[in-house]
Amino acid sequence: MHSWILTLITFIPLVGAVIIMFIPRDRTGGIKWTAVGVSVIPLVLATILWFAYDSSGVQFPKGAQFMVDVPWITQIGVRYMIGVDGVSMPMVWLTTLLVTLSLIYSLIIELRPKEYFFLFLVLETGMLGTFVALDFFLFYVFWELTLVPMYFLIGIWGGPRREYAAIKFFLYTLVGSVAMLLAILAMYFNTSPHTFNMMEMARAGMDARLGGVGAALVFWGLFLGFAIKVPVWPFHTWLPDAHVEAPTAGSVILAGVLLKMGTYGFLRVLLPILPRTSERFWFYMAMLALISIIYGALVAMAQKDLKKLIAYSSVNHMGYVILGIAAAASVTGANLADRAMALNGAMMQMFNHGVITGALFLLVGVIYERTHTRDLDSFGGLGARIPVFAGLFSMACFASLGLPGLSGFIGEFFVFRGAFGANILITALATIGIVVTAAYLLWTIQRVLLGPTNPKLEKLPDADAREVWSLAPLMALMLLFGVWPAPILKILNTASVEIARFFVG
Amino acid sequence: MFTYAWLVPGLPLLGTIINGIFGRFLPRKVVGTLASALVGGSFLVSVAVFIQLLGLPEEERHVTSALYTWISAGNFFAEAGILIDPLSVFMMLVVSGVGFFIHVYSTGYMGHDEGYSRYFTYLNLFAASMLILVMANNFLLLFVGWELVGICSYLLISFWYSRPSAVAAGKKAFITTRVGDLGFTLGVVLIFVAFGTLAYDQVFAAAGEVATGVITAITVLLFIGAIGKSAQIPLYVWLPDAMEGPTPVSALIHAATMVTAGVYLVARASPLYVHAPGVLLIVAFVGAVTALFAATIALVNNDIKRVLAYSTISQIGLMFLGVGVGAFAAGLFHLLTHAFFKALLFLGAGSVMHALAGETDIRNMGGLRGKMQVTYWTFLVAGLAIAGIAPLSGFFSKDEILAAALTAPGGHWLLYALGLAASLLTAFYIFRLFFKAFHGEPRMSAERLERAHESPPSMTVPLVVLAIGAAVAGFVGVPGFLAPEAGWTHAVAHFLEPGLAREPLVEAELPPAIGVMLMLIALAVGIAGIAAAWHFYVRRPGTAARLAQRAPAVYNTLLNKYWVDEAYNALFVRPGKALAAFFWRGIDAAVVDGFVNGVARAVAGLSLLVRRTETGYLRNYALAIFAGAVVLVGYLISTR
């Protein structure tokens, strides 16, 4: 079981999806609970994985833990090669958790539940596969596999402008994917013997093999593919539309996991495989990160739609991740520890953003289902009517604005600490983001929970058991990793050091 | 006892958890009693720690203990640990002691409020956070407490959330202090970069080995944080608005404890500040100018709580003046006495408001003297203390600061002059408040006057206790020249100094003649201020109005608080919002999405064009094939 645990985690959702295909359409209860039940298995296995994982063990690109490596398409050297290290393991766990919580939350879905839960489980396999794949071809297959279910989830179960949003999401991402595919092929043909093995690529000195112009083209091709997913300014405009139209659970997965696939690409592919080229362009990455931080925060402040506001807050928060990554690759950042610190911050922020923003989108769903509006001016004074919701919502907002004691703070602090060594001015400017973040989140709390109570919302029921249970684990994580981040930090740090090694000496 | 020191923040935290989860289902009496008792427990533990600390020889009064490793990654390390030294114990006593009485007072003041359990949940959380702030043994944990008190302040200012003004004030407070926190964050980062650690012990031990420029940058950045939290120029604007919160909150958070955290920070980091004398001078000047500036606004304001808020800003300015000239112990001494008399002033104001159904405008008060004896006399004690009348507490602490401003190595006559002017105005505005509220003809409606009554014992007992403190707290800091033989002069300074910078920046003992002369000047200034207020508002009421008529420009400038709020709105808030709107509509929607949708339209248009060729007529296709063949053949021939 030991070495096949990742395969089980990855494909059990797909098996579940197949099972759902055979459940009669009218047995909605059966479909829903089967989906939830199936999704719990990978969560349990991933939890076992977390404890079985050796945080001081072998890291990419030297190797990976729980690795499986068998030939798949021998003619072109494609292998079924999967494994985890400190970068991917927390993301695998987060994915299984968020999917289970999303499915619990989705128990109320009434429109075509069979297709909904089928697609959701297929999506889970795609996401998990992306995080565990160590073969570029396999990575690309899983990467693309996430696209189709999400397209349908937005396009069928979405809001009024769902088709525009779904197509925009699909095409935007597809442009990135095409660029990425070309870059992958360019790298494939520049290895000898030709290989899709990411670890071999990382060890092969791809920068030199591709030459200056070639490496730059490949870099920006990959960058486009990943940056659209993150999304980095100015490739972000699909995100607000997709979020606004997506069903609640779709938004949770989109913000919680799909965006992380982008930054995961930076950490797994760009930095280790093209370290010299990343170094060459670190400043551009840092500037885009800085713009994303400030711009995302300001535009979030201008929003009147609650969901859109949180969508733009993702641009803001993911900017810190990119800033950490850019700082780790900087030419100016001096030593290994500083770079590792920046990467720790980036990865911590990835994980925490998944938890916090996942919770925020669930909470938006809770309020939307009761009021059928997301217009920030139509709420007000809900704090007293629905105290449980108010408490959860406030806590998630505080975590999101980086309140120390909750998890969001540590990631941001590490990013600032890491980026400080790379460029003081950029770091100082990036801290302006935390003021604007505080402004728009407190303003959000004000407009939703405080002020005079809107008379139309007098009789609002508070969050029910289903909603509380789908939120409670996320709240617990915010608190746990705020006061005791050691369990995750020790996992991240070994991986960070390994990536940072590419940039020293 | 040191091993149980974690109980000091732990007990109120427990109260937060219990009241936060079960408070809604518990009877009010249980909620209030539990919250107060737990903070009282913190105070008792603090006292025990204090006694044990006194039992140690001076050089051993410095005990750190780690609860657990909070963050550890690579070379970064921060523990959740506490430091017991004179400075932290001093702050623990102030916070838990004043905090306890304000909890008790709140059980009465908030007795009829529907958010009773929510209130005590927040108040306990505040106490716990503030104690974490002062007990932390490293800068990062200090920052945790620092931000948590900010959130508690936000929650409590906007406690009456159905009032839009309260909500706006809470938000303004948090965001304004966050601006200062940028400096704090960068300062902490820079400390780590420079020292490789954030633990006080290691940082301070290495303070002399780091380049002056770096130390200067660190101390400036930390001071920016202090400016935000302690409401100094230019970030003071949130504190007057914070008076929207319940009055006990104003007393505890916005007078006695949280807003003085900046002074604590500078004192705590004093081993760094002594290596940056230029920064200390900035600290002193910011403090002195703020002291005078805020006092001028307090002269004309008519809201009883806002006058006290400006007074707080001004008094904290004095504390910064003290620490800025290197008299760290003097600044902290004033922090202590201020905690007593300012908390007392606020609670007295709260008692008045309680009697007058929430009225805060002093133009609608007057003649309350006979109605509420306890409030009247305790308010008078606090007023005399803040005015600097001997031998009440404020006299000694203020005199100590002013003397240091003139005679300490880091001092300057201008600093002294600013401080003295602020003292004069202080005595005036506080007695203006006092006379307008308690003396003269009642100016409220007859019905209100009829109902006006003394507050219940849960409120008056804390008033009396704090009044005793405000009266006698000064005796822990009697200057040496007054009683050269006594062993108890400068008690607070002697206790604190081992925990502060050891560099000999602190003032030398003054020659008795000069010391006494400065004391007499300060006393004269206080009496002059009170006399002027008496003349203006009791002897010849209407003098002030005539004066305001004669100099309308000055009066309006002060009444409108120098239009600083308006200026900030015009300079930061509105441009910020406009920029946000422009980025969204102007860039996101127009440029980026314009491009994206433009590409989509272009592709669609192109495909329309190309589709025209798909006519379905065989002859057209045949023509195309023929044309293609001609071109190909022609190409082959030409290249032959």
PDB file of C-alpha atoms in Angstrom, chain B residues 207-208 210-223 266 269-284 323-326 328 410 501 503 505:
ATOM      1  CA  ALA B 207      22.750  46.542  19.848  1.00  0.00           C
ATOM      2  CA  GLY B 208      26.173  48.119  19.954  1.00  0.00           C
ATOM      3  CA  VAL B 210      25.161  46.978  14.448  1.00  0.00           C
ATOM      4  CA  ALA B 211      25.790  49.904  12.127  1.00  0.00           C
ATOM      5  CA  THR B 212      24.300  53.200  13.275  1.00  0.00           C
ATOM      6  CA  GLY B 213      22.369  53.618  10.050  1.00  0.00           C
ATOM      7  CA  VAL B 214      20.600  50.310  10.539  1.00  0.00           C
ATOM      8  CA  ILE B 215      19.776  51.092  14.170  1.00  0.00           C
ATOM      9  CA  THR B 216      18.457  54.471  13.084  1.00  0.00           C
ATOM     10  CA  ALA B 217      16.230  52.852  10.471  1.00  0.00           C
ATOM     11  CA  ILE B 218      14.934  50.254  12.935  1.00  0.00           C
ATOM     12  CA  THR B 219      14.132  52.780  15.618  1.00  0.00           C
ATOM     13  CA  VAL B 220      12.412  55.123  13.156  1.00  0.00           C
ATOM     14  CA  LEU B 221      10.294  52.272  11.801  1.00  0.00           C
ATOM     15  CA  LEU B 222       9.310  51.104  15.268  1.00  0.00           C
ATOM     16  CA  PHE B 223       8.455  54.662  16.215  1.00  0.00           C
ATOM     17  CA  VAL B 266      10.062  52.789  22.889  1.00  0.00           C
ATOM     18  CA  ALA B 269      13.464  49.000  22.798  1.00  0.00           C
ATOM     19  CA  SER B 270      15.403  51.634  24.736  1.00  0.00           C
ATOM     20  CA  PRO B 271      18.676  49.703  24.356  1.00  0.00           C
ATOM     21  CA  LEU B 272      18.256  50.300  20.619  1.00  0.00           C
ATOM     22  CA  TYR B 273      17.083  53.895  20.937  1.00  0.00           C
ATOM     23  CA  VAL B 274      20.072  54.980  22.971  1.00  0.00           C
ATOM     24  CA  HIS B 275      22.199  54.108  19.969  1.00  0.00           C
ATOM     25  CA  ALA B 276      20.153  56.485  17.830  1.00  0.00           C
ATOM     26  CA  PRO B 277      20.137  59.831  19.653  1.00  0.00           C
ATOM     27  CA  GLY B 278      18.831  61.596  16.564  1.00  0.00           C
ATOM     28  CA  VAL B 279      15.767  59.406  16.542  1.00  0.00           C
ATOM     29  CA  LEU B 280      15.217  60.040  20.217  1.00  0.00           C
ATOM     30  CA  LEU B 281      15.204  63.742  19.494  1.00  0.00           C
ATOM     31  CA  ILE B 282      12.523  63.130  16.857  1.00  0.00           C
ATOM     32  CA  VAL B 283      10.541  61.143  19.402  1.00  0.00           C
ATOM     33  CA  ALA B 284      10.814  63.989  21.875  1.00  0.00           C
ATOM     34  CA  VAL B 323      11.294  58.888  26.794  1.00  0.00           C
ATOM     35  CA  GLY B 324      12.584  60.987  23.912  1.00  0.00           C
ATOM     36  CA  VAL B 325      14.979  62.909  26.114  1.00  0.00           C
ATOM     37  CA  GLY B 326      16.217  59.629  27.535  1.00  0.00           C
ATOM     38  CA  PHE B 328      12.527  56.413  30.019  1.00  0.00           C
ATOM     39  CA  GLY B 410      19.046  64.864  25.245  1.00  0.00           C
ATOM     40  CA  ALA B 501      18.745  50.954  28.616  1.00  0.00           C
ATOM     41  CA  GLU B 503      23.522  53.726  28.962  1.00  0.00           C
ATOM     42  CA  LEU B 505      21.459  58.874  29.117  1.00  0.00           C
TER      43      LEU B 505
END
